[in-house]
Short mmCIF file of C-alpha atoms and ligand atoms in Angstrom, two decimals:
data_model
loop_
_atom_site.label_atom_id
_atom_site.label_comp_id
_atom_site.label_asym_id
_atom_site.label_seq_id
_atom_site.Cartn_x
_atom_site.Cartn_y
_atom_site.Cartn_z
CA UNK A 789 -20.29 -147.63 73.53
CA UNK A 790 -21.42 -145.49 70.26
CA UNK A 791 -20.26 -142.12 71.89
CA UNK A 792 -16.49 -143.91 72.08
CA UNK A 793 -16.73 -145.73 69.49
CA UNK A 794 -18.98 -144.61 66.35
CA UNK A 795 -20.46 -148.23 66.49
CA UNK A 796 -23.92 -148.54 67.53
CA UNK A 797 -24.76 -150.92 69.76
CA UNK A 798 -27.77 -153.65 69.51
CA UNK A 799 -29.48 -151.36 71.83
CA UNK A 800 -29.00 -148.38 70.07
CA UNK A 801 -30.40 -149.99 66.48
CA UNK A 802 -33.12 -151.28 68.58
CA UNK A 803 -34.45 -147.46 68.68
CA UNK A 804 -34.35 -146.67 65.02
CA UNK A 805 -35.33 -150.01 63.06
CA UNK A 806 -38.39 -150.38 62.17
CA UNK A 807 -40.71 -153.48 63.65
CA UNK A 808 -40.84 -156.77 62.19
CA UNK A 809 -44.02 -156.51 60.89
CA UNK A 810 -43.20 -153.04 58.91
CA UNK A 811 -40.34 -154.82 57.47
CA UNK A 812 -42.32 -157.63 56.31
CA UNK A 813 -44.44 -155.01 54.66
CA UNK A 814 -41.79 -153.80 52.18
CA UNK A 815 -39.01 -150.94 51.80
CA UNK A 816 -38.61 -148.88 54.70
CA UNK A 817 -35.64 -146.57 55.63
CA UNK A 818 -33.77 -147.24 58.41
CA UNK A 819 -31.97 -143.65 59.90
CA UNK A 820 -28.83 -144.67 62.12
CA UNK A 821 -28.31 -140.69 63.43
CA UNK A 822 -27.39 -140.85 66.74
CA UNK A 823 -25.34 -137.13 67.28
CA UNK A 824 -27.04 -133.78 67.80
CA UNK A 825 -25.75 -132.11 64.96
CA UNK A 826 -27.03 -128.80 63.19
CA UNK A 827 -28.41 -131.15 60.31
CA UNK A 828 -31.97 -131.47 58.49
CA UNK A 829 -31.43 -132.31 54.85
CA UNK A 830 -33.26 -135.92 55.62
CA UNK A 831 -36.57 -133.87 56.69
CA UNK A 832 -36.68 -132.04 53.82
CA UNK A 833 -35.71 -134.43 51.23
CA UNK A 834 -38.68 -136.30 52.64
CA UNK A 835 -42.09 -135.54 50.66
CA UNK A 836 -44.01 -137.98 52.43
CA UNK A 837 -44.18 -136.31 56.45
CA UNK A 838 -42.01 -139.69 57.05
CA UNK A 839 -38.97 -137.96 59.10
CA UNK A 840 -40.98 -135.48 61.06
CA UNK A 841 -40.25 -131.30 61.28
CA UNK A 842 -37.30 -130.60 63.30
CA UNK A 843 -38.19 -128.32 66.48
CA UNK A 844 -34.49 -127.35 66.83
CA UNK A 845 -32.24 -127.79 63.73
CA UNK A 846 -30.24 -130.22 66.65
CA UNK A 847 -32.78 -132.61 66.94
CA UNK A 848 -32.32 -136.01 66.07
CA UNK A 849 -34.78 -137.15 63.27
CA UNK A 850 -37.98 -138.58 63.99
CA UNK A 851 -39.23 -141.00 61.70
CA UNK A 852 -42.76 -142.80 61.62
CA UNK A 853 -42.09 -145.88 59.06
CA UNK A 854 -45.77 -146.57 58.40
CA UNK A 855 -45.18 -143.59 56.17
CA UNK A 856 -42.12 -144.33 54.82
CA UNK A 857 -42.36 -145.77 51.13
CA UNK A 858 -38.64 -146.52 50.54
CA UNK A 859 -38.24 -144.46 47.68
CA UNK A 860 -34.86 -143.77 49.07
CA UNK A 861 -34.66 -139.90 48.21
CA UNK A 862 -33.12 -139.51 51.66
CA UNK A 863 -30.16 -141.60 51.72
CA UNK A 864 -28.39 -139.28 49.11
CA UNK A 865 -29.13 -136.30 50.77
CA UNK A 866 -27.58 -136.98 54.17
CA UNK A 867 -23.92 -135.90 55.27
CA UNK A 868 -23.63 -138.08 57.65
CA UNK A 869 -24.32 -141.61 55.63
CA UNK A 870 -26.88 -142.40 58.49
CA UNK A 871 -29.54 -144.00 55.93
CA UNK A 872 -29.89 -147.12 53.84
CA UNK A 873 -33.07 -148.66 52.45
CA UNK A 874 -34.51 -151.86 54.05
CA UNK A 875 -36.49 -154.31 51.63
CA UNK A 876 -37.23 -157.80 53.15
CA UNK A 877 -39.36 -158.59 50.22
CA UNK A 878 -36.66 -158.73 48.01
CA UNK A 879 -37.29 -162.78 47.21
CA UNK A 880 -37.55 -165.47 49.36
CA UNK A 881 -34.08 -165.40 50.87
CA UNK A 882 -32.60 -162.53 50.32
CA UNK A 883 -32.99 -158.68 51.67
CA UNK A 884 -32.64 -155.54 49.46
CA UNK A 885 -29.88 -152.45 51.13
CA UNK A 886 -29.84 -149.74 49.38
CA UNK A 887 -26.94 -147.93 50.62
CA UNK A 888 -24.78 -144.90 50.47
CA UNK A 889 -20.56 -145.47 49.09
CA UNK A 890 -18.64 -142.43 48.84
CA UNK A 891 -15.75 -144.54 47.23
CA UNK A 892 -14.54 -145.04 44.23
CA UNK A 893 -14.52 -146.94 41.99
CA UNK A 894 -18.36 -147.90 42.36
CA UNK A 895 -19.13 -151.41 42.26
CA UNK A 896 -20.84 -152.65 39.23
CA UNK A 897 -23.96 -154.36 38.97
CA UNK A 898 -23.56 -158.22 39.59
CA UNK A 899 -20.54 -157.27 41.33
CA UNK A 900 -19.78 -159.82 44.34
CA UNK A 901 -18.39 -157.73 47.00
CA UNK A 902 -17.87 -157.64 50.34
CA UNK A 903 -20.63 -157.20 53.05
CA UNK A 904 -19.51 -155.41 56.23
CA UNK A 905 -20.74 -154.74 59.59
CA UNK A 906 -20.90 -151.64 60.93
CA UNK A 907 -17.27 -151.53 62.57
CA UNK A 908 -16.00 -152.58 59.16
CA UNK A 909 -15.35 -156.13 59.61
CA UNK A 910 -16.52 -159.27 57.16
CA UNK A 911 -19.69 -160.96 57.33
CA UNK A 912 -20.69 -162.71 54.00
CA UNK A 913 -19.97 -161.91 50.21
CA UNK A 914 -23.16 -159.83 48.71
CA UNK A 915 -24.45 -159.12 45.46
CA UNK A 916 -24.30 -155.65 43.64
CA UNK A 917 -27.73 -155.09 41.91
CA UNK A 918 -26.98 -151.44 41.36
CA UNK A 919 -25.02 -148.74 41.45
CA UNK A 920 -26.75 -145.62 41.23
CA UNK A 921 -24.41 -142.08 40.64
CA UNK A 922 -25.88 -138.60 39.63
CA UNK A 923 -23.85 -135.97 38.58
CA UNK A 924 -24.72 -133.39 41.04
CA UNK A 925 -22.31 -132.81 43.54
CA UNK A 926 -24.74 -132.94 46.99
CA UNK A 927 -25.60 -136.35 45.93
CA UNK A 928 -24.13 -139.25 47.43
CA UNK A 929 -24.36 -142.66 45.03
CA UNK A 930 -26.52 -145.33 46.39
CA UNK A 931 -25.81 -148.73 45.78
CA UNK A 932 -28.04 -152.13 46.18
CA UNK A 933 -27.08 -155.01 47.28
CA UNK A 934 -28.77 -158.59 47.59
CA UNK A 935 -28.06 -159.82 51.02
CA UNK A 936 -29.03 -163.21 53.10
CA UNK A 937 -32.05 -161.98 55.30
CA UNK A 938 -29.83 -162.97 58.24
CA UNK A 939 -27.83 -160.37 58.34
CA UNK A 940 -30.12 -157.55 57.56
CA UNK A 941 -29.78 -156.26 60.96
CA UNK A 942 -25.63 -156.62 60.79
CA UNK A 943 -24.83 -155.87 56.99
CA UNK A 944 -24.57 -151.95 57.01
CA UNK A 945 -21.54 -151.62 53.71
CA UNK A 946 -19.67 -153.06 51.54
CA UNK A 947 -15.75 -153.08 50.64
CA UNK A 948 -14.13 -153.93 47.15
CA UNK A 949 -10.57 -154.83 48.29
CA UNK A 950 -8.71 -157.48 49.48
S1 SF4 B 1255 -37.12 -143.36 52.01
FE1 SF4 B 1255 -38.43 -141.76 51.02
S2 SF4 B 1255 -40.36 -141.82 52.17
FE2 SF4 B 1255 -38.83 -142.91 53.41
S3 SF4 B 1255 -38.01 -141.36 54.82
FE3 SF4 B 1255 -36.66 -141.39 53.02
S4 SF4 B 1255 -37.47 -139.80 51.63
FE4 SF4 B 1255 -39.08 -140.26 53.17
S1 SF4 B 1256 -29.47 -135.58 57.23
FE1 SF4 B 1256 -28.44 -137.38 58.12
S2 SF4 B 1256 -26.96 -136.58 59.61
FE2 SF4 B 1256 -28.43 -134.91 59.14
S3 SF4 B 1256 -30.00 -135.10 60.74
FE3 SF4 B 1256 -30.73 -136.27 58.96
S4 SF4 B 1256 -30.02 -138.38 59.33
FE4 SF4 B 1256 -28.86 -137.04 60.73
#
């Protein structure tokens, strides 16, 4: 259960991913925020009306993804690591994630790393494309990674180790 356990469930990612046919359509961001937090840094990072204006600063976001052009502007700017970039155009086989990594070292680009689930465990190696790091401090880096279409509902980070 995601209140016990942090994990969502299949149900639960149901709710916030967009459809099949907006993924087919190009980068879209997914928003895994499932907590009634005082939070809003996703709405206003947005200049595209994509996550709409919070009512109550507790609200969870609302997002409409036809709106949503994957620019990724978002993912950086939220506390809570709730958003990665979707692209199932990436190439015939393979998805695009752009996610946030608070650890360090960053991967490098052309990196193969390890592609995790959301409760941390293995699924398949992945490819770095990038590693993206500003220098301000509210920023969180954002790295790409190449991923088998498969898993682009089940691949949510990566790990470096052993
Ligand atoms: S990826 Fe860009 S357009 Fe989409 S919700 Fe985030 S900031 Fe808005
Ligand atoms: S910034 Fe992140 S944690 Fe805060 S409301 Fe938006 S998605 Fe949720």
């Amino acid at each position: 259960m995601l209140s016990s356990t942090g994990v969502p469930l299949k149900e639960d990612l149901e709710k916030v991913f967009p459809n099949s046919v907006r993924l087919s359509q190009g980068a879209v961001a997914v928003i895994e925020c499932f907590q009634n937090i005082p939070c809003n840094p996703c709405y206003t990072a947005c200049n595209r009306n994509a996550i709409k204006e919070f009512q109550d600063i507790n609200d969870l976001p609302i997002m409409d993804h036809e709106l949503c052009n994957g620019c990724g502007l978002c993912i950086s700017k939220c506390p809570g690591l709730a958003i990665m970039v979707v692209d199932m155009t990436y190439s015939d086989h393979e998805a695009l994630l752009k996610i946030p990594y608070e650890f360090l070292p960053l991967p490098s680009e052309g990196d193969i790393v390890k592609g995790l689930d959301r409760s941390g465990e293995y699924v398949c190696d992945v490819r770095v494309i990038k590693a993206l790091h500003t220098k301000a401090l509210d920023r969180t880096p954002i790295i790409s990674i190449a991923i088998p279409k498969a898993y682009v509902h089940t691949i949510r980070n990566i790990g470096m180790g052993d």
